[in-house]
PDB file of C-alpha atoms in Angstrom:
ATOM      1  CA  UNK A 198       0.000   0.000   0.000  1.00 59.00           C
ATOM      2  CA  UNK A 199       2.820   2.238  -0.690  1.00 71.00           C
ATOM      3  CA  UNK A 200       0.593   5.055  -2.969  1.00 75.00           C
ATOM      4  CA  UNK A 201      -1.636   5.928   0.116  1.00 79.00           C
ATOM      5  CA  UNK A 202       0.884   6.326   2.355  1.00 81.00           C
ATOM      6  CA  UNK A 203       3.315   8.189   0.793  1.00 86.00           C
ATOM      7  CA  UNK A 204       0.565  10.535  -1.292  1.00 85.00           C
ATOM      8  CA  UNK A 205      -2.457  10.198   0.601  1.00 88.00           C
ATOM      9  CA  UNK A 206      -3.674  13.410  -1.601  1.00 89.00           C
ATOM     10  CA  UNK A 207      -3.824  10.860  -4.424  1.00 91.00           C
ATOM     11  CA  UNK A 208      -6.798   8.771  -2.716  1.00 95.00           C
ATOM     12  CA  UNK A 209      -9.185  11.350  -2.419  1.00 96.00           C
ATOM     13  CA  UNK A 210     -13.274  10.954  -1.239  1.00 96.00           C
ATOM     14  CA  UNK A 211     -12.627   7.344  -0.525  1.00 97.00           C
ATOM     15  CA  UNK A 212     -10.881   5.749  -3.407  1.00 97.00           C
ATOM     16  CA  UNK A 213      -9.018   2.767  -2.468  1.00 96.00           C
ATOM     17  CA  UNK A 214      -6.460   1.024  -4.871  1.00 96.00           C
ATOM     18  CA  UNK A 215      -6.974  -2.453  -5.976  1.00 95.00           C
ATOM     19  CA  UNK A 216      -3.383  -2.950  -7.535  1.00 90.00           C
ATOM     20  CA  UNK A 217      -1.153  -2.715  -3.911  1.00 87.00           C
ATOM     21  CA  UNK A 218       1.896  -3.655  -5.324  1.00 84.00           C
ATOM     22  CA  UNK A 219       1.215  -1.107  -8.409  1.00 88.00           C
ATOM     23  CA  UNK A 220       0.453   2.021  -7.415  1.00 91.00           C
ATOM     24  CA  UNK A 221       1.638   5.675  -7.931  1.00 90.00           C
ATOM     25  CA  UNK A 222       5.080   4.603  -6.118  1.00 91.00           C
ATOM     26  CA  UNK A 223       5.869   2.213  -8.454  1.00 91.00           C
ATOM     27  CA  UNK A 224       4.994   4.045 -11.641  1.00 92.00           C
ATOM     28  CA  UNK A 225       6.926   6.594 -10.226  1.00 92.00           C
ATOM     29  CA  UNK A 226      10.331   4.397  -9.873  1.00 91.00           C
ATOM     30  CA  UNK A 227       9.979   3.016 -13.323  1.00 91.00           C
ATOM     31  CA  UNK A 228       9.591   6.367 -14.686  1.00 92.00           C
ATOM     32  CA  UNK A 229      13.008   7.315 -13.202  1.00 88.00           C
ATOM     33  CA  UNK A 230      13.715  11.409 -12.837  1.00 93.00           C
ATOM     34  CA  UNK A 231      11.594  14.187 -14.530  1.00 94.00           C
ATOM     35  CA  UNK A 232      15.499  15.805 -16.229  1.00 92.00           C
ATOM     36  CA  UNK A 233      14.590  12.751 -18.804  1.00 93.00           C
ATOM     37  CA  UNK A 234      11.260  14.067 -19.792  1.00 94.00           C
ATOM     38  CA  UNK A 235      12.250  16.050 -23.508  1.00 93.00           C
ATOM     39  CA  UNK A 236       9.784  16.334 -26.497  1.00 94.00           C
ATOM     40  CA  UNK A 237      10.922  15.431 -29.805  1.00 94.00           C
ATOM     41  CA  UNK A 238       9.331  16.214 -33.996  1.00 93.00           C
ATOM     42  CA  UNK A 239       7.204  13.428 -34.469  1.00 91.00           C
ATOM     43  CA  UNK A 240       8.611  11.795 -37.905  1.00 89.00           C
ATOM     44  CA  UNK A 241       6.092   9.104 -37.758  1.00 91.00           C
ATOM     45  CA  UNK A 242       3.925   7.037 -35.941  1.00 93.00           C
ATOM     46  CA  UNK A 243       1.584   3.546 -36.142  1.00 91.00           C
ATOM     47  CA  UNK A 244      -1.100   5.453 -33.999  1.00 92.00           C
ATOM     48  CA  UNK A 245      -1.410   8.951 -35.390  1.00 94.00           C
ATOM     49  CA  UNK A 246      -0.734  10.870 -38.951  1.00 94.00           C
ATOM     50  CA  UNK A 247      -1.136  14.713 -38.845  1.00 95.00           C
ATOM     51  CA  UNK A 248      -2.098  16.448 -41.745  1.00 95.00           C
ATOM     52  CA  UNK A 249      -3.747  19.080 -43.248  1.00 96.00           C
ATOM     53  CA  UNK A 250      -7.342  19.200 -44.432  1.00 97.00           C
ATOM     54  CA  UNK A 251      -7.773  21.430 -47.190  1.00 97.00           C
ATOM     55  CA  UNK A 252     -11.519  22.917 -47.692  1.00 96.00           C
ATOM     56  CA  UNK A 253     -13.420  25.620 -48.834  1.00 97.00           C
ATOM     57  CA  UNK A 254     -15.068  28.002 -46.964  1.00 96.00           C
ATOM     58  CA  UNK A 255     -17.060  31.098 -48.364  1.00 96.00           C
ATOM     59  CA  UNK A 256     -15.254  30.771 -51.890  1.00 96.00           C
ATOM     60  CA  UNK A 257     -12.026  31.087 -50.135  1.00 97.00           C
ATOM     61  CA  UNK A 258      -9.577  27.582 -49.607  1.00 97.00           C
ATOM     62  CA  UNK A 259      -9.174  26.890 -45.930  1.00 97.00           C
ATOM     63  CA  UNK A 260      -6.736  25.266 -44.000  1.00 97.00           C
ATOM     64  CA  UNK A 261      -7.630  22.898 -40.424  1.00 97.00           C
ATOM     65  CA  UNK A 262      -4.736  20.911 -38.983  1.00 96.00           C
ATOM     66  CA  UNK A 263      -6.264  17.468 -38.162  1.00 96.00           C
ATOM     67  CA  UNK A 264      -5.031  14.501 -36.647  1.00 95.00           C
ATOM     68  CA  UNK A 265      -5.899  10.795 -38.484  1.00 95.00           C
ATOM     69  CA  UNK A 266      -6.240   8.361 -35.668  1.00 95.00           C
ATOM     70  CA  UNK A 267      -8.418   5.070 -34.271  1.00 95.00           C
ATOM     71  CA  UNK A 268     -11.727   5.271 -32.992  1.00 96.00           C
ATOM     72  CA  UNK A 269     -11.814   4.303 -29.397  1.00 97.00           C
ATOM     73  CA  UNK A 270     -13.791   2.614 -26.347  1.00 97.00           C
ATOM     74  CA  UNK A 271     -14.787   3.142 -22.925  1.00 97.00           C
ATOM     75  CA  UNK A 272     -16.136   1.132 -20.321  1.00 97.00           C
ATOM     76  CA  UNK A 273     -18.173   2.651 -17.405  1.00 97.00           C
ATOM     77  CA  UNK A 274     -17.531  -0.767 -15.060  1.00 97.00           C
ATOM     78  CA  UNK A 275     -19.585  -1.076 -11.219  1.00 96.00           C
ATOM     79  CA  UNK A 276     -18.184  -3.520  -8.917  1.00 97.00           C
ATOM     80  CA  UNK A 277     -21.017  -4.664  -7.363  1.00 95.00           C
ATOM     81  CA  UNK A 278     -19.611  -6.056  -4.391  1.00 97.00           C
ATOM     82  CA  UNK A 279     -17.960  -2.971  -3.607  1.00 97.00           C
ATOM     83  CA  UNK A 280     -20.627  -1.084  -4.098  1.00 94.00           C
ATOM     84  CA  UNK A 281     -18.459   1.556  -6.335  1.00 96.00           C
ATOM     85  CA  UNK A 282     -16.781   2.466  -9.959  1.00 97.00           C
ATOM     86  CA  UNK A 283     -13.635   0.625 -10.988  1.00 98.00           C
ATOM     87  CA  UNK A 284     -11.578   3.510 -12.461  1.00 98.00           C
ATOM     88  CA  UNK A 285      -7.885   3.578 -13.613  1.00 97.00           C
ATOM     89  CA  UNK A 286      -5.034   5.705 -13.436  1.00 96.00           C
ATOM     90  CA  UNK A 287      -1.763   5.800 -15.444  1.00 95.00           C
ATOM     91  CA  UNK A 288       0.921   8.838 -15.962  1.00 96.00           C
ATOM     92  CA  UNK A 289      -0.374  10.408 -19.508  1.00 96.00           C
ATOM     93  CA  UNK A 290       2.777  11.916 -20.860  1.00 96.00           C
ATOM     94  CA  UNK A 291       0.866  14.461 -23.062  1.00 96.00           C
ATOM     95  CA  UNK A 292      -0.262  16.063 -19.735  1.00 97.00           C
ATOM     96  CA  UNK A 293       2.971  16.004 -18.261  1.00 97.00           C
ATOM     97  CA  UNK A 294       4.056  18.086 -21.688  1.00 97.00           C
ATOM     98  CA  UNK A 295       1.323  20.625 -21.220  1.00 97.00           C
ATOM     99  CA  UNK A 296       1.848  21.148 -17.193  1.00 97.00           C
ATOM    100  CA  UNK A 297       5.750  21.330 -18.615  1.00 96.00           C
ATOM    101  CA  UNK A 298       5.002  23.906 -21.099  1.00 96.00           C
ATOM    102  CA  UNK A 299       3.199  26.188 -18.531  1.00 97.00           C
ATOM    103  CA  UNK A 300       6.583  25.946 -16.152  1.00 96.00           C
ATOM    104  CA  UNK A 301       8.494  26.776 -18.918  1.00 96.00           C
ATOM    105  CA  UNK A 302       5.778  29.888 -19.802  1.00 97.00           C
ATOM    106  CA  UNK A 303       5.768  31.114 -15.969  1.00 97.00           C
ATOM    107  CA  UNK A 304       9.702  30.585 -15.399  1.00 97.00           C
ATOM    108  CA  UNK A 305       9.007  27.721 -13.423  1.00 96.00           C
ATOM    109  CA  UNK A 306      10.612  24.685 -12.946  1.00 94.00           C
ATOM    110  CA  UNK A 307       9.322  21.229 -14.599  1.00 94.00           C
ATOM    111  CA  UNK A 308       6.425  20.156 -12.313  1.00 95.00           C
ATOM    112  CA  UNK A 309       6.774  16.561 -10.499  1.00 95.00           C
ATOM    113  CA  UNK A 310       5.314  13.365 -12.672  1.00 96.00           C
ATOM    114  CA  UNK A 311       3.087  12.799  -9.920  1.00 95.00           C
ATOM    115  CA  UNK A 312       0.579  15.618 -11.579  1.00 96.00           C
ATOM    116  CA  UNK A 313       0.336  14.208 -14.557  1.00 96.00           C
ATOM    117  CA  UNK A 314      -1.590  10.691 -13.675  1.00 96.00           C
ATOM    118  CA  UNK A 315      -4.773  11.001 -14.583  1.00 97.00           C
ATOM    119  CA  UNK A 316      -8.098   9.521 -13.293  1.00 98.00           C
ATOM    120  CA  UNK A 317      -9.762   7.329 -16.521  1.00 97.00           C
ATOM    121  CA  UNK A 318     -12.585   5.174 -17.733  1.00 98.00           C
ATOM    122  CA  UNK A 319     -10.935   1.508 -18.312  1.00 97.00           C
ATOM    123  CA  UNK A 320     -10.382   1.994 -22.428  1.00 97.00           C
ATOM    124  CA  UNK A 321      -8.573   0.953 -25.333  1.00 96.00           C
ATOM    125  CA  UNK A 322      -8.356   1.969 -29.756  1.00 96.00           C
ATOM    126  CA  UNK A 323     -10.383   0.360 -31.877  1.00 96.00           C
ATOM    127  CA  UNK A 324      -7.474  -0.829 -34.186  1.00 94.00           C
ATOM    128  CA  UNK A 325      -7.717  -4.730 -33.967  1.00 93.00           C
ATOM    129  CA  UNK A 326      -9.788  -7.170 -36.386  1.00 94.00           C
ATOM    130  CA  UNK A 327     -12.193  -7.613 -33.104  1.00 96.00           C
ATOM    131  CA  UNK A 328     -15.842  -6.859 -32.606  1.00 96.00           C
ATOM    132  CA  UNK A 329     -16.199  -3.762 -30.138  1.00 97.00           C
ATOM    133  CA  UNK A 330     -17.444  -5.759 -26.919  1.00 96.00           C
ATOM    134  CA  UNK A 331     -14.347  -8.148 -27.930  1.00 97.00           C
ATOM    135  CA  UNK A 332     -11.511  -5.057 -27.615  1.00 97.00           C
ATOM    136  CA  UNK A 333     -13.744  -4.121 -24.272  1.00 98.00           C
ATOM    137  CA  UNK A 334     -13.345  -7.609 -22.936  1.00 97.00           C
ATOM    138  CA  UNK A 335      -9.809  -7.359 -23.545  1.00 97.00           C
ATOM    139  CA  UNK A 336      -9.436  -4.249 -22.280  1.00 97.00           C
ATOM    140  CA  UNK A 337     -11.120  -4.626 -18.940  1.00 97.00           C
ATOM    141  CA  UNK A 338      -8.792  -8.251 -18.300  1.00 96.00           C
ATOM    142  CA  UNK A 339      -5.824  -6.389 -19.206  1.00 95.00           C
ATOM    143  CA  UNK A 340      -6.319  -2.815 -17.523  1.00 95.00           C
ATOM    144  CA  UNK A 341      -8.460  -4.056 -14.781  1.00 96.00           C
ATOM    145  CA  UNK A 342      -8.352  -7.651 -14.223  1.00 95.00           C
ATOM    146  CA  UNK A 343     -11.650  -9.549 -15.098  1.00 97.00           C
ATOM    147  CA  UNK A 344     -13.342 -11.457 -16.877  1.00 97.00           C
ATOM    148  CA  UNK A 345     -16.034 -10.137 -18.198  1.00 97.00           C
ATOM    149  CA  UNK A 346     -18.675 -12.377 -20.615  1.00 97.00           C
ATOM    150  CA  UNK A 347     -19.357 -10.742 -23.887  1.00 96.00           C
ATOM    151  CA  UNK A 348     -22.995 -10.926 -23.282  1.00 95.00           C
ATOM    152  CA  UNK A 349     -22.667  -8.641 -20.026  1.00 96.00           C
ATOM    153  CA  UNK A 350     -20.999  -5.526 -22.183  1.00 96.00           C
ATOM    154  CA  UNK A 351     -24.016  -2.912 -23.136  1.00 94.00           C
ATOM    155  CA  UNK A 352     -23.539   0.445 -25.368  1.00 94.00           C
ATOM    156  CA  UNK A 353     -24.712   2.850 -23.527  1.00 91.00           C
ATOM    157  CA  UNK A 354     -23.371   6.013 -26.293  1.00 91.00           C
ATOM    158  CA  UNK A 355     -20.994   7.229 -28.752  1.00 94.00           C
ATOM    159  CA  UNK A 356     -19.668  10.888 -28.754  1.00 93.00           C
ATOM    160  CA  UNK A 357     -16.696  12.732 -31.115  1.00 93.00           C
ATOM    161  CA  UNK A 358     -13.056  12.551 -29.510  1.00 89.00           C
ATOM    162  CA  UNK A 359     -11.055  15.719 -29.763  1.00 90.00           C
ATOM    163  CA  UNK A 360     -13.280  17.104 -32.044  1.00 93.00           C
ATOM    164  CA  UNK A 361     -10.824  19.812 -33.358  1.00 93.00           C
ATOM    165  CA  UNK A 362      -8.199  18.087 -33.991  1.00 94.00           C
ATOM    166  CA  UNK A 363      -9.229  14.105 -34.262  1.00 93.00           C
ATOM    167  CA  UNK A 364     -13.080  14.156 -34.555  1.00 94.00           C
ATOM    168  CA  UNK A 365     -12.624  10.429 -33.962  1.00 95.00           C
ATOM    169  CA  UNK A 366     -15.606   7.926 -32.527  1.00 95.00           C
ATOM    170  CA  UNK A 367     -15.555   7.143 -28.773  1.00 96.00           C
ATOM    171  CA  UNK A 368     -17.991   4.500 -27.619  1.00 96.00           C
ATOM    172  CA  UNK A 369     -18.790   4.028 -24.552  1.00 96.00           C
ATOM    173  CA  UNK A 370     -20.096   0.342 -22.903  1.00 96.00           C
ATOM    174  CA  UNK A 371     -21.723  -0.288 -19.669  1.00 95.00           C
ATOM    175  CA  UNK A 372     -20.377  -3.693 -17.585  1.00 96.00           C
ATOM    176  CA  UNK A 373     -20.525  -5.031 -14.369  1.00 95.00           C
ATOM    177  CA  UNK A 374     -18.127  -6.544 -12.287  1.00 97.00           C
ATOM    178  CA  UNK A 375     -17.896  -8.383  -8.715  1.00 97.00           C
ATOM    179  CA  UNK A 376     -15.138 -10.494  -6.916  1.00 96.00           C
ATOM    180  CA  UNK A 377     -15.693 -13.628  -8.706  1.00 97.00           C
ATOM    181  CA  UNK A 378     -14.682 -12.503 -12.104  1.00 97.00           C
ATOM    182  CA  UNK A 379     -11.318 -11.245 -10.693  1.00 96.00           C
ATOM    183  CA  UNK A 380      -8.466 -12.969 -12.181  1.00 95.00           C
ATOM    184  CA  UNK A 381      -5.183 -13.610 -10.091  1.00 91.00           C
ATOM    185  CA  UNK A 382      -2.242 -11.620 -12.032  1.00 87.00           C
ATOM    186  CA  UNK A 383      -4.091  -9.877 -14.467  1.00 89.00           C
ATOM    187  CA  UNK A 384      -4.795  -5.785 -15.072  1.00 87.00           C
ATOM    188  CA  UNK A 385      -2.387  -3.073 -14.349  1.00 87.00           C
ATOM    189  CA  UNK A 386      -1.831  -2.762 -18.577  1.00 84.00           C
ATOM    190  CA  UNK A 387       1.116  -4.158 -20.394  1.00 81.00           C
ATOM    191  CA  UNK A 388       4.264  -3.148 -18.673  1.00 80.00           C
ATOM    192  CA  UNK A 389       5.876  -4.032 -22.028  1.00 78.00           C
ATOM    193  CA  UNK A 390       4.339  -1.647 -23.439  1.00 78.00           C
ATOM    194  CA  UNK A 391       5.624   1.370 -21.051  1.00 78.00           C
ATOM    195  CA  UNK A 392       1.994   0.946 -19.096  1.00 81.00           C
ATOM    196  CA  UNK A 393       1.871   0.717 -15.505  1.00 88.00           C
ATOM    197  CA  UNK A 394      -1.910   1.385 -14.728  1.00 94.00           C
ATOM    198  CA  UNK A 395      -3.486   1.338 -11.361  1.00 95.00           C
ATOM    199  CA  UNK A 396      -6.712  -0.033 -10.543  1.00 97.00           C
ATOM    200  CA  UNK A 397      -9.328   1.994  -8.407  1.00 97.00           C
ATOM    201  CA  UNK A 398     -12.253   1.897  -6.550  1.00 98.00           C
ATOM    202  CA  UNK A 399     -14.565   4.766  -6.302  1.00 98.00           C
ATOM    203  CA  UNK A 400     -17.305   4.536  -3.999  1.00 97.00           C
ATOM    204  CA  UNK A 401     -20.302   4.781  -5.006  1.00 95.00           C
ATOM    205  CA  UNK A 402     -21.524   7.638  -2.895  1.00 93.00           C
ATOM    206  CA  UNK A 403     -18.788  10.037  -3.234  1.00 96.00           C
ATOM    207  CA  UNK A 404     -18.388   9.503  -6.788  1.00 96.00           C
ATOM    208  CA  UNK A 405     -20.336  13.197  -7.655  1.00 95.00           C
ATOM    209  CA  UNK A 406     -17.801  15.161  -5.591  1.00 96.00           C
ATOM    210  CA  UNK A 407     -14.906  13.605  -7.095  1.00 97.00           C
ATOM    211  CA  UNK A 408     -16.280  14.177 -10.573  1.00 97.00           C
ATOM    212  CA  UNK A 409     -16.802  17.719  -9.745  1.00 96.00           C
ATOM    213  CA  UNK A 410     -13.851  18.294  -8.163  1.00 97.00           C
ATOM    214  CA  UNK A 411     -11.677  20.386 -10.738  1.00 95.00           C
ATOM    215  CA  UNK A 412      -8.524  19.674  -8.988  1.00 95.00           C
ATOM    216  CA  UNK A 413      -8.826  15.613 -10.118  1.00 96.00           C
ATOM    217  CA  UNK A 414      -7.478  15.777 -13.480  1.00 96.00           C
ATOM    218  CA  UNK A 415      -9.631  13.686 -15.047  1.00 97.00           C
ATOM    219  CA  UNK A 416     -10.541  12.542 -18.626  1.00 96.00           C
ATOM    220  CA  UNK A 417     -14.462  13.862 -20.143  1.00 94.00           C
ATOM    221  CA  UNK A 418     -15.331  10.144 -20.500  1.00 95.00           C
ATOM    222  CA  UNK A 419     -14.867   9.120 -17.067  1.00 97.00           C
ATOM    223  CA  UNK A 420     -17.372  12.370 -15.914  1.00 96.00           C
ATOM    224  CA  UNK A 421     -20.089  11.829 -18.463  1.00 94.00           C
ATOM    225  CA  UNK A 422     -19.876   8.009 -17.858  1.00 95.00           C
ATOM    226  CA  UNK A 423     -19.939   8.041 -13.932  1.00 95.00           C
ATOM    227  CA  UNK A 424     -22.431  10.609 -13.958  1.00 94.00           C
ATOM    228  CA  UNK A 425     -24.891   8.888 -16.513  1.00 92.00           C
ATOM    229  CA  UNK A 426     -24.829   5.832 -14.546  1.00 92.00           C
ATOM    230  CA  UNK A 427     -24.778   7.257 -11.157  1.00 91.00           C
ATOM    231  CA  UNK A 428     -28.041   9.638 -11.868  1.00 88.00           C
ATOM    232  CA  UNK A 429     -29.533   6.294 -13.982  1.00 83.00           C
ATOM    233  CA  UNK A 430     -28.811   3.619 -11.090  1.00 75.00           C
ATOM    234  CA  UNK A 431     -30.002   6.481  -7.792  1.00 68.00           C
ATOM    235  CA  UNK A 432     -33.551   7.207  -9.856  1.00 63.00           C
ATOM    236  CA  UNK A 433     -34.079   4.056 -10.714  1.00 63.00           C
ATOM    237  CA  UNK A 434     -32.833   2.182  -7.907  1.00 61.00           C
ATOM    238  CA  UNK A 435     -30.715  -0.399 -10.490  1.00 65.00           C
ATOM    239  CA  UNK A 436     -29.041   0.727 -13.742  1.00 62.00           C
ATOM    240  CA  UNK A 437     -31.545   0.674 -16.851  1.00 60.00           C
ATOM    241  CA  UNK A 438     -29.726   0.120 -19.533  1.00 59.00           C
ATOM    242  CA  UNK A 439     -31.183   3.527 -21.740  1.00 53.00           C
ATOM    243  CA  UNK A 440     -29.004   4.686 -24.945  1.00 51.00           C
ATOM    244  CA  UNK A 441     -27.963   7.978 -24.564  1.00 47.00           C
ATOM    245  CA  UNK A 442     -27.670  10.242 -27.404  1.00 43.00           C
ATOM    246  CA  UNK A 443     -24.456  11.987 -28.366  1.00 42.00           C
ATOM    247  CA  UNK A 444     -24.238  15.603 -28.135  1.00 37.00           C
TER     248      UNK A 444
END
């Protein structure tokens, strides 16, 4: 339980960690020190492709910069057992490159990594040959750890990702979890792959104030997803299972 001791900041409104032996500590000893941290042109990449979009707009050619890149999903999971929202959180190094920017801006030094872990929605890119509930299956095993069946995955909505830049489908699923379909060993994301997520529980009852709490940094999926299914499962006493529709 090294993360709540040593940042007990980092567990607010009663979120306790379900990884112990991978929390905030450890990502921050693989990580190493922030002097490391340097930004580089991007010459290419298997994830995104930046170009241009050409249009025309009032009889005069425009310009937009876009970003091509994979659709994506999101799972809002409930641990029923626990009576609260399995969440994740992993160090985002775009964020870390924005709160660095800003030092650099104000003539400050770079900020700790420990601000730039964000709070998420368990989710992965669409970019295998897999149905959508299949990359969410294998998302929540390898994020989270469990085994979820297929036929317990529900859509629940799709919205636009970065719509200025990607304007890329996110789609977000509905599952429920509870001890049994924890699997020994599994979740905390592919070290392999630089990923060294931690798994969370959010209680139920607090979950409002930490979604409104503008000092969380936080991803838009995890507060639309929470909140849909916390206002759907406190009216109706269990989650219905309504579409919503995207904005």
């Amino acid at each position: 339980m090294a993360g709540p001791i040593k940042y007990p900041n980092m567990y607010p409104y009663g979120v306790k960690t379900l990884t112990p032996g991978q929390t905030v500590v450890e990502a921050l000893d693989m990580l190493g020190p922030e002097s490391s941290f340097r930004l580089e042109p991007l010459e290419s990449s298997m994830y995104i492709t930046p170009k241009a979009a050409m249009y025309n707009f009032r009889g005069k050619e425009r310009r937009w910069d876009v970003v091509e890149s994979h659709a994506s999903v999101g799972v809002v999971l409930y641990h029923k057992d626990l009576d609260a929202w399995i969440i994740v959180r992993q160090f985002r190094p775009a964020v870390y490159a924005t709160l660095m920017r800003e030092a650099e801006a104000a003539g400050k030094p770079k900020p700790p990594y420990s601000e730039a872990f964000t709070y998420e929605l368990c989710a992965g890119l669409i970019d295998k040959d897999k149905s959508n509930p299949e990359i969410c299956k294998e998302e929540i095993m390898e994020e989270c750890g469990f085994d979820v069946p297929l036929e317990g995955i529900h859509e629940i909505g799709v919205g636009i990702a970065s719509a200025g830049t990607q304007g890329c489908p996110h789609i977000m699923y509905y599952a429920e979890v509870d001890s049994s379909m924890a699997v020994a060993g599994a979740g905390g994301g592919l070290l392999g792959h630089g990923e060294c997520i931690e798994v969370l529980a959010l209680p139920f009852e607090s979950c409002q104030q930490f979604v409104l709490d503008g000092k969380l940094p936080k991803s838009p999926g995890l507060m639309f997803g929470i909140t849909w299914a916390y206002f759907n499962k406190l009216q109706n006493g269990e989650l219905v299972l309504q579409s919503v529709l995207p904005a």
